[in-house]
Amino acid sequence: MKEFWKMGKWWKSDRLVTVCKSSLAAGSVAALLLVAACGDKEDNAASGGNAAATSAAAPVAAIDPAQAPVIQKAIEDYLQVAEGPADQRIIHHTAVKVTPGTDSFAVAIDGVFIGEKDGTYLDIGTIGYKLTPKGTDGFTASDLTHATLIPAKDKDNLAVGSLSITTKAFSGEWSSSLQTFLSLDWQAADITAKDSTPHGGNFTATGFGTKLTSADKGNGLFDQNGIFELTGFKATDTEGGSFEIGKLSGNGLMTGIKLKEYVAKTRALQGLMGEIAEEAAKAEKAAQTAATSDATNATPTQPTGLNDAQAQKFGGLIKDMASLIGGLTYDVTLTDAAFKNKDGSAPFNLGEGKFNLGFTGLDQEKATVNLGLSHAGLVINDPDFAKDPLFAKLLPASGKLDINLTEVPSKELWALVGDNFPNLVSNDPARSDAAAGVMLIALQQLLQKAPMKLTVAPSGLNSEVMQLDATGNFDVKPEATLGVVGALDVALHGLDEAMKLANEAAQGSPNAAQIVGGLAMIQSMAKRETGGDGKPVDKLKLEIDAAGDAKVNGMSLSGM
């Protein structure tokens, strides 16, 4: 809770402006590749129609050539917002051209590059695609084109590397009434990046794909699922070593989205962030100009961060957007990862690693948060490990952690943050510090009124000789010394075997001797029972009270 006091200072001008700039840069990549604006909602208002109709088969509508400049301006306007102020951009383009055909519009975004031309940049060139009207509400996007070999250049326009990538498939469905994509599918292959500088490395991938699907749940609610997959990845260094991944995949699911309202608020937030970044760029330029002027005639201008109106708008958007999504789930899986030396030896291998983060009930009074981590097939063939086989036998080759936080007062938390945000980011230190104090007190009162529950679902670690299982339940209490009150139940299998191996290894290893001491302490505190397989199980109950005193099977750890 002490860190909370720093929040006001953290979200001051420079940090928030940096977030705005980074977000705009990321958004511009998506805008360029995913045709982020196929038509402005005002320009398409006459099309009417129901967004749900876009998910059904619809005849190709005859195009109106007069719409070409309208579409062109909509794309250009959106890219200007997405890319941010000209002198702050990471993604750039020079022109947008939309040409009407017989049944579709050909779009060309010219002069695309990533980076800065006074440094190192990726010269992408022209990105093209086709927009075909679909029914009365939107377009289908297809026929993505780009250079398959993209040079990386330095400030002298000399090649210092390259990226090659081949698009195998691309399609998308844009809803004009909702102003967003309802589906996307981009599949690429034969990916190679080369760094030609003396100390540069290379990477390759056999394939990359990303997909977006939408499900209309009725009454303006949608579920949207985004998937990405990278296969056959290999990064090599100049000495012949490599890091390899068989497959890296991710899944992001948003449920219960009030899609039209969510897109509108997202655009408003994006516009606000662009405004903040642009004002910061002007202030920074003014400061640089003043610094180079006669010191007696100029006072350097410092960036002022958010003004009161911007802070109020930001806080309002935080509160508004919180009620527009029911749930969020993120899953990332890594398989067959390895570090390999030039001679083919592999000091590190991981069969599988997983990360899961989920939020449900975000638009309800109470929400639930779930965090999951797991791994399997971990092997470390390090020379230092080889000297002491004990470590290899105790290495957790697999394991998992599953934590759930329930009874989270979602609505009240978002309202608390949104209401206090303008004062938290104030450039007046006294005002921001006071706001942080007020918010801290309000947060404590909120959690005391409705304490959250922290549950450790069945979790554990597994090595060659030992197995650890754990479950637990805690109440989150801000008034408690450690912030939680509750207990964790731990069961250890194979403790005797581990102790035997440690004692044998301790004859010639100081590290093993330390492990003997730790295992002996666990044995002294554990309560031994017989498991279902007839083997001994050593159990420990770790309890934490409001005063912060921790006990294991009733024995206090204070002073140990």
mmCIF file with all atom_site columns, N, CA and C in Angstrom, residues 194-244:
data_model
loop_
_atom_site.group_PDB
_atom_site.id
_atom_site.type_symbol
_atom_site.label_atom_id
_atom_site.label_alt_id
_atom_site.label_comp_id
_atom_site.label_asym_id
_atom_site.label_entity_id
_atom_site.label_seq_id
_atom_site.pdbx_PDB_ins_code
_atom_site.Cartn_x
_atom_site.Cartn_y
_atom_site.Cartn_z
_atom_site.occupancy
_atom_site.B_iso_or_equiv
_atom_site.pdbx_formal_charge
_atom_site.auth_seq_id
_atom_site.auth_comp_id
_atom_site.auth_asym_id
_atom_site.auth_atom_id
_atom_site.pdbx_PDB_model_num
ATOM 1   N N  . LYS A 1 194 ? 17.576  -10.291 -41.078 1.00 0.00 ? 194 LYS A N  1
ATOM 2   C CA . LYS A 1 194 ? 19.033  -10.326 -41.063 1.00 0.00 ? 194 LYS A CA 1
ATOM 3   C C  . LYS A 1 194 ? 19.596  -8.969  -40.654 1.00 0.00 ? 194 LYS A C  1
ATOM 4   N N  . ASP A 1 195 ? 20.588  -9.015  -39.769 1.00 0.00 ? 195 ASP A N  1
ATOM 5   C CA . ASP A 1 195 ? 21.314  -7.823  -39.354 1.00 0.00 ? 195 ASP A CA 1
ATOM 6   C C  . ASP A 1 195 ? 22.722  -7.926  -39.933 1.00 0.00 ? 195 ASP A C  1
ATOM 7   N N  . SER A 1 196 ? 23.041  -7.037  -40.880 1.00 0.00 ? 196 SER A N  1
ATOM 8   C CA . SER A 1 196 ? 24.322  -7.126  -41.586 1.00 0.00 ? 196 SER A CA 1
ATOM 9   C C  . SER A 1 196 ? 25.478  -6.445  -40.860 1.00 0.00 ? 196 SER A C  1
ATOM 10  N N  . THR A 1 197 ? 25.192  -5.809  -39.734 1.00 0.00 ? 197 THR A N  1
ATOM 11  C CA . THR A 1 197 ? 26.258  -5.139  -38.997 1.00 0.00 ? 197 THR A CA 1
ATOM 12  C C  . THR A 1 197 ? 27.175  -6.178  -38.361 1.00 0.00 ? 197 THR A C  1
ATOM 13  N N  . PRO A 1 198 ? 28.421  -5.800  -38.006 1.00 0.00 ? 198 PRO A N  1
ATOM 14  C CA . PRO A 1 198 ? 29.407  -6.782  -37.519 1.00 0.00 ? 198 PRO A CA 1
ATOM 15  C C  . PRO A 1 198 ? 28.947  -7.640  -36.347 1.00 0.00 ? 198 PRO A C  1
ATOM 16  N N  . HIS A 1 199 ? 28.188  -7.065  -35.437 1.00 0.00 ? 199 HIS A N  1
ATOM 17  C CA . HIS A 1 199 ? 27.778  -7.831  -34.256 1.00 0.00 ? 199 HIS A CA 1
ATOM 18  C C  . HIS A 1 199 ? 26.296  -8.216  -34.306 1.00 0.00 ? 199 HIS A C  1
ATOM 19  N N  . GLY A 1 200 ? 25.708  -8.149  -35.473 1.00 0.00 ? 200 GLY A N  1
ATOM 20  C CA . GLY A 1 200 ? 24.290  -8.446  -35.596 1.00 0.00 ? 200 GLY A CA 1
ATOM 21  C C  . GLY A 1 200 ? 24.010  -9.932  -35.659 1.00 0.00 ? 200 GLY A C  1
ATOM 22  N N  . GLY A 1 201 ? 22.766  -10.278 -35.392 1.00 0.00 ? 201 GLY A N  1
ATOM 23  C CA . GLY A 1 201 ? 22.322  -11.664 -35.482 1.00 0.00 ? 201 GLY A CA 1
ATOM 24  C C  . GLY A 1 201 ? 21.179  -11.775 -36.475 1.00 0.00 ? 201 GLY A C  1
ATOM 25  N N  . ASN A 1 202 ? 20.644  -12.969 -36.625 1.00 0.00 ? 202 ASN A N  1
ATOM 26  C CA . ASN A 1 202 ? 19.549  -13.211 -37.551 1.00 0.00 ? 202 ASN A CA 1
ATOM 27  C C  . ASN A 1 202 ? 18.455  -14.001 -36.852 1.00 0.00 ? 202 ASN A C  1
ATOM 28  N N  . PHE A 1 203 ? 17.228  -13.901 -37.376 1.00 0.00 ? 203 PHE A N  1
ATOM 29  C CA . PHE A 1 203 ? 16.195  -14.815 -36.905 1.00 0.00 ? 203 PHE A CA 1
ATOM 30  C C  . PHE A 1 203 ? 15.334  -15.246 -38.077 1.00 0.00 ? 203 PHE A C  1
ATOM 31  N N  . THR A 1 204 ? 14.771  -16.426 -37.943 1.00 0.00 ? 204 THR A N  1
ATOM 32  C CA . THR A 1 204 ? 13.879  -16.979 -38.956 1.00 0.00 ? 204 THR A CA 1
ATOM 33  C C  . THR A 1 204 ? 12.650  -17.553 -38.285 1.00 0.00 ? 204 THR A C  1
ATOM 34  N N  . ALA A 1 205 ? 11.575  -17.670 -39.040 1.00 0.00 ? 205 ALA A N  1
ATOM 35  C CA . ALA A 1 205 ? 10.360  -18.320 -38.560 1.00 0.00 ? 205 ALA A CA 1
ATOM 36  C C  . ALA A 1 205 ? 9.667   -18.939 -39.758 1.00 0.00 ? 205 ALA A C  1
ATOM 37  N N  . THR A 1 206 ? 9.149   -20.123 -39.573 1.00 0.00 ? 206 THR A N  1
ATOM 38  C CA . THR A 1 206 ? 8.467   -20.773 -40.695 1.00 0.00 ? 206 THR A CA 1
ATOM 39  C C  . THR A 1 206 ? 7.100   -20.168 -40.948 1.00 0.00 ? 206 THR A C  1
ATOM 40  N N  . GLY A 1 207 ? 6.472   -19.637 -39.896 1.00 0.00 ? 207 GLY A N  1
ATOM 41  C CA . GLY A 1 207 ? 5.149   -19.075 -40.109 1.00 0.00 ? 207 GLY A CA 1
ATOM 42  C C  . GLY A 1 207 ? 4.699   -18.152 -38.998 1.00 0.00 ? 207 GLY A C  1
ATOM 43  N N  . PHE A 1 208 ? 3.792   -17.257 -39.350 1.00 0.00 ? 208 PHE A N  1
ATOM 44  C CA . PHE A 1 208 ? 3.143   -16.375 -38.385 1.00 0.00 ? 208 PHE A CA 1
ATOM 45  C C  . PHE A 1 208 ? 1.712   -16.171 -38.827 1.00 0.00 ? 208 PHE A C  1
ATOM 46  N N  . GLY A 1 209 ? 0.787   -16.220 -37.877 1.00 0.00 ? 209 GLY A N  1
ATOM 47  C CA . GLY A 1 209 ? -0.612  -16.011 -38.216 1.00 0.00 ? 209 GLY A CA 1
ATOM 48  C C  . GLY A 1 209 ? -1.345  -15.291 -37.112 1.00 0.00 ? 209 GLY A C  1
ATOM 49  N N  . THR A 1 210 ? -2.351  -14.517 -37.490 1.00 0.00 ? 210 THR A N  1
ATOM 50  C CA . THR A 1 210 ? -3.199  -13.851 -36.513 1.00 0.00 ? 210 THR A CA 1
ATOM 51  C C  . THR A 1 210 ? -4.636  -13.861 -37.013 1.00 0.00 ? 210 THR A C  1
ATOM 52  N N  . LYS A 1 211 ? -5.556  -14.067 -36.096 1.00 0.00 ? 211 LYS A N  1
ATOM 53  C CA . LYS A 1 211 ? -6.975  -14.143 -36.453 1.00 0.00 ? 211 LYS A CA 1
ATOM 54  C C  . LYS A 1 211 ? -7.820  -13.380 -35.446 1.00 0.00 ? 211 LYS A C  1
ATOM 55  N N  . LEU A 1 212 ? -8.911  -12.824 -35.932 1.00 0.00 ? 212 LEU A N  1
ATOM 56  C CA . LEU A 1 212 ? -9.922  -12.210 -35.078 1.00 0.00 ? 212 LEU A CA 1
ATOM 57  C C  . LEU A 1 212 ? -11.278 -12.730 -35.516 1.00 0.00 ? 212 LEU A C  1
ATOM 58  N N  . THR A 1 213 ? -12.064 -13.194 -34.561 1.00 0.00 ? 213 THR A N  1
ATOM 59  C CA . THR A 1 213 ? -13.428 -13.624 -34.854 1.00 0.00 ? 213 THR A CA 1
ATOM 60  C C  . THR A 1 213 ? -14.373 -12.925 -33.884 1.00 0.00 ? 213 THR A C  1
ATOM 61  N N  . SER A 1 214 ? -15.619 -12.721 -34.309 1.00 0.00 ? 214 SER A N  1
ATOM 62  C CA . SER A 1 214 ? -16.624 -12.057 -33.483 1.00 0.00 ? 214 SER A CA 1
ATOM 63  C C  . SER A 1 214 ? -17.896 -12.886 -33.453 1.00 0.00 ? 214 SER A C  1
ATOM 64  N N  . ALA A 1 215 ? -18.556 -12.856 -32.303 1.00 0.00 ? 215 ALA A N  1
ATOM 65  C CA . ALA A 1 215 ? -19.846 -13.530 -32.162 1.00 0.00 ? 215 ALA A CA 1
ATOM 66  C C  . ALA A 1 215 ? -20.861 -12.516 -31.646 1.00 0.00 ? 215 ALA A C  1
ATOM 67  N N  . ASP A 1 216 ? -21.915 -12.299 -32.440 1.00 0.00 ? 216 ASP A N  1
ATOM 68  C CA . ASP A 1 216 ? -22.977 -11.364 -32.062 1.00 0.00 ? 216 ASP A CA 1
ATOM 69  C C  . ASP A 1 216 ? -23.882 -12.055 -31.041 1.00 0.00 ? 216 ASP A C  1
ATOM 70  N N  . LYS A 1 217 ? -23.891 -11.547 -29.799 1.00 0.00 ? 217 LYS A N  1
ATOM 71  C CA . LYS A 1 217 ? -24.693 -12.149 -28.733 1.00 0.00 ? 217 LYS A CA 1
ATOM 72  C C  . LYS A 1 217 ? -26.060 -11.488 -28.583 1.00 0.00 ? 217 LYS A C  1
ATOM 73  N N  . GLY A 1 218 ? -26.342 -10.496 -29.434 1.00 0.00 ? 218 GLY A N  1
ATOM 74  C CA . GLY A 1 218 ? -27.620 -9.798  -29.378 1.00 0.00 ? 218 GLY A CA 1
ATOM 75  C C  . GLY A 1 218 ? -27.597 -8.595  -28.458 1.00 0.00 ? 218 GLY A C  1
ATOM 76  N N  . ASN A 1 219 ? -28.516 -7.667  -28.703 1.00 0.00 ? 219 ASN A N  1
ATOM 77  C CA . ASN A 1 219 ? -28.650 -6.459  -27.876 1.00 0.00 ? 219 ASN A CA 1
ATOM 78  C C  . ASN A 1 219 ? -27.367 -5.633  -27.844 1.00 0.00 ? 219 ASN A C  1
ATOM 79  N N  . GLY A 1 220 ? -26.615 -5.651  -28.945 1.00 0.00 ? 220 GLY A N  1
ATOM 80  C CA . GLY A 1 220 ? -25.409 -4.830  -29.022 1.00 0.00 ? 220 GLY A CA 1
ATOM 81  C C  . GLY A 1 220 ? -24.191 -5.442  -28.369 1.00 0.00 ? 220 GLY A C  1
ATOM 82  N N  . LEU A 1 221 ? -24.300 -6.659  -27.839 1.00 0.00 ? 221 LEU A N  1
ATOM 83  C CA . LEU A 1 221 ? -23.180 -7.316  -27.165 1.00 0.00 ? 221 LEU A CA 1
ATOM 84  C C  . LEU A 1 221 ? -22.465 -8.276  -28.115 1.00 0.00 ? 221 LEU A C  1
ATOM 85  N N  . PHE A 1 222 ? -21.154 -8.301  -28.025 1.00 0.00 ? 222 PHE A N  1
ATOM 86  C CA . PHE A 1 222 ? -20.342 -9.187  -28.853 1.00 0.00 ? 222 PHE A CA 1
ATOM 87  C C  . PHE A 1 222 ? -19.279 -9.860  -27.984 1.00 0.00 ? 222 PHE A C  1
ATOM 88  N N  . ASP A 1 223 ? -18.850 -11.029 -28.437 1.00 0.00 ? 223 ASP A N  1
ATOM 89  C CA . ASP A 1 223 ? -17.622 -11.652 -27.939 1.00 0.00 ? 223 ASP A CA 1
ATOM 90  C C  . ASP A 1 223 ? -16.606 -11.576 -29.074 1.00 0.00 ? 223 ASP A C  1
ATOM 91  N N  . GLN A 1 224 ? -15.381 -11.225 -28.754 1.00 0.00 ? 224 GLN A N  1
ATOM 92  C CA . GLN A 1 224 ? -14.332 -11.180 -29.774 1.00 0.00 ? 224 GLN A CA 1
ATOM 93  C C  . GLN A 1 224 ? -13.126 -11.972 -29.300 1.00 0.00 ? 224 GLN A C  1
ATOM 94  N N  . ASN A 1 225 ? -12.609 -12.801 -30.208 1.00 0.00 ? 225 ASN A N  1
ATOM 95  C CA . ASN A 1 225 ? -11.480 -13.659 -29.878 1.00 0.00 ? 225 ASN A CA 1
ATOM 96  C C  . ASN A 1 225 ? -10.333 -13.400 -30.850 1.00 0.00 ? 225 ASN A C  1
ATOM 97  N N  . GLY A 1 226 ? -9.168  -13.039 -30.308 1.00 0.00 ? 226 GLY A N  1
ATOM 98  C CA . GLY A 1 226 ? -7.985  -12.799 -31.128 1.00 0.00 ? 226 GLY A CA 1
ATOM 99  C C  . GLY A 1 226 ? -6.929  -13.861 -30.874 1.00 0.00 ? 226 GLY A C  1
ATOM 100 N N  . ILE A 1 227 ? -6.329  -14.383 -31.926 1.00 0.00 ? 227 ILE A N  1
ATOM 101 C CA . ILE A 1 227 ? -5.356  -15.475 -31.823 1.00 0.00 ? 227 ILE A CA 1
ATOM 102 C C  . ILE A 1 227 ? -4.113  -15.116 -32.624 1.00 0.00 ? 227 ILE A C  1
ATOM 103 N N  . PHE A 1 228 ? -2.938  -15.413 -32.093 1.00 0.00 ? 228 PHE A N  1
ATOM 104 C CA . PHE A 1 228 ? -1.725  -15.309 -32.890 1.00 0.00 ? 228 PHE A CA 1
ATOM 105 C C  . PHE A 1 228 ? -0.898  -16.580 -32.698 1.00 0.00 ? 228 PHE A C  1
ATOM 106 N N  . GLU A 1 229 ? -0.081  -16.898 -33.695 1.00 0.00 ? 229 GLU A N  1
ATOM 107 C CA . GLU A 1 229 ? 0.755   -18.095 -33.628 1.00 0.00 ? 229 GLU A CA 1
ATOM 108 C C  . GLU A 1 229 ? 2.033   -17.879 -34.425 1.00 0.00 ? 229 GLU A C  1
ATOM 109 N N  . LEU A 1 230 ? 3.156   -18.122 -33.776 1.00 0.00 ? 230 LEU A N  1
ATOM 110 C CA . LEU A 1 230 ? 4.471   -18.056 -34.405 1.00 0.00 ? 230 LEU A CA 1
ATOM 111 C C  . LEU A 1 230 ? 5.081   -19.442 -34.345 1.00 0.00 ? 230 LEU A C  1
ATOM 112 N N  . THR A 1 231 ? 5.534   -19.963 -35.472 1.00 0.00 ? 231 THR A N  1
ATOM 113 C CA . THR A 1 231 ? 6.077   -21.318 -35.504 1.00 0.00 ? 231 THR A CA 1
ATOM 114 C C  . THR A 1 231 ? 7.493   -21.328 -36.079 1.00 0.00 ? 231 THR A C  1
ATOM 115 N N  . GLY A 1 232 ? 8.261   -22.298 -35.626 1.00 0.00 ? 232 GLY A N  1
ATOM 116 C CA . GLY A 1 232 ? 9.598   -22.508 -36.166 1.00 0.00 ? 232 GLY A CA 1
ATOM 117 C C  . GLY A 1 232 ? 10.525  -21.327 -36.008 1.00 0.00 ? 232 GLY A C  1
ATOM 118 N N  . PHE A 1 233 ? 10.484  -20.673 -34.841 1.00 0.00 ? 233 PHE A N  1
ATOM 119 C CA . PHE A 1 233 ? 11.323  -19.487 -34.626 1.00 0.00 ? 233 PHE A CA 1
ATOM 120 C C  . PHE A 1 233 ? 12.737  -19.898 -34.237 1.00 0.00 ? 233 PHE A C  1
ATOM 121 N N  . LYS A 1 234 ? 13.731  -19.194 -34.803 1.00 0.00 ? 234 LYS A N  1
ATOM 122 C CA . LYS A 1 234 ? 15.132  -19.452 -34.475 1.00 0.00 ? 234 LYS A CA 1
ATOM 123 C C  . LYS A 1 234 ? 15.916  -18.152 -34.590 1.00 0.00 ? 234 LYS A C  1
ATOM 124 N N  . ALA A 1 235 ? 16.529  -17.737 -33.482 1.00 0.00 ? 235 ALA A N  1
ATOM 125 C CA . ALA A 1 235 ? 17.387  -16.549 -33.465 1.00 0.00 ? 235 ALA A CA 1
ATOM 126 C C  . ALA A 1 235 ? 18.821  -17.002 -33.261 1.00 0.00 ? 235 ALA A C  1
ATOM 127 N N  . THR A 1 236 ? 19.715  -16.561 -34.126 1.00 0.00 ? 236 THR A N  1
ATOM 128 C CA . THR A 1 236 ? 21.115  -16.978 -34.041 1.00 0.00 ? 236 THR A CA 1
ATOM 129 C C  . THR A 1 236 ? 22.010  -15.773 -33.801 1.00 0.00 ? 236 THR A C  1
ATOM 130 N N  . ASP A 1 237 ? 23.116  -16.006 -33.068 1.00 0.00 ? 237 ASP A N  1
ATOM 131 C CA . ASP A 1 237 ? 24.085  -14.938 -32.864 1.00 0.00 ? 237 ASP A CA 1
ATOM 132 C C  . ASP A 1 237 ? 25.299  -15.163 -33.767 1.00 0.00 ? 237 ASP A C  1
ATOM 133 N N  . THR A 1 238 ? 26.242  -14.245 -33.718 1.00 0.00 ? 238 THR A N  1
ATOM 134 C CA . THR A 1 238 ? 27.395  -14.317 -34.619 1.00 0.00 ? 238 THR A CA 1
ATOM 135 C C  . THR A 1 238 ? 28.362  -15.435 -34.254 1.00 0.00 ? 238 THR A C  1
ATOM 136 N N  . GLU A 1 239 ? 28.200  -16.026 -33.062 1.00 0.00 ? 239 GLU A N  1
ATOM 137 C CA . GLU A 1 239 ? 29.092  -17.108 -32.635 1.00 0.00 ? 239 GLU A CA 1
ATOM 138 C C  . GLU A 1 239 ? 28.511  -18.485 -32.906 1.00 0.00 ? 239 GLU A C  1
ATOM 139 N N  . GLY A 1 240 ? 27.324  -18.526 -33.525 1.00 0.00 ? 240 GLY A N  1
ATOM 140 C CA . GLY A 1 240 ? 26.722  -19.810 -33.874 1.00 0.00 ? 240 GLY A CA 1
ATOM 141 C C  . GLY A 1 240 ? 25.729  -20.345 -32.872 1.00 0.00 ? 240 GLY A C  1
ATOM 142 N N  . GLY A 1 241 ? 25.543  -19.642 -31.763 1.00 0.00 ? 241 GLY A N  1
ATOM 143 C CA . GLY A 1 241 ? 24.541  -20.067 -30.791 1.00 0.00 ? 241 GLY A CA 1
ATOM 144 C C  . GLY A 1 241 ? 23.152  -19.671 -31.256 1.00 0.00 ? 241 GLY A C  1
ATOM 145 N N  . SER A 1 242 ? 22.129  -20.281 -30.653 1.00 0.00 ? 242 SER A N  1
ATOM 146 C CA . SER A 1 242 ? 20.762  -19.976 -31.078 1.00 0.00 ? 242 SER A CA 1
ATOM 147 C C  . SER A 1 242 ? 19.765  -20.141 -29.950 1.00 0.00 ? 242 SER A C  1
ATOM 148 N N  . PHE A 1 243 ? 18.664  -19.429 -30.085 1.00 0.00 ? 243 PHE A N  1
ATOM 149 C CA . PHE A 1 243 ? 17.493  -19.615 -29.227 1.00 0.00 ? 243 PHE A CA 1
ATOM 150 C C  . PHE A 1 243 ? 16.358  -20.023 -30.139 1.00 0.00 ? 243 PHE A C  1
ATOM 151 N N  . GLU A 1 244 ? 15.701  -21.135 -29.829 1.00 0.00 ? 244 GLU A N  1
ATOM 152 C CA . GLU A 1 244 ? 14.681  -21.676 -30.721 1.00 0.00 ? 244 GLU A CA 1
ATOM 153 C C  . GLU A 1 244 ? 13.368  -21.896 -29.979 1.00 0.00 ? 244 GLU A C  1
#
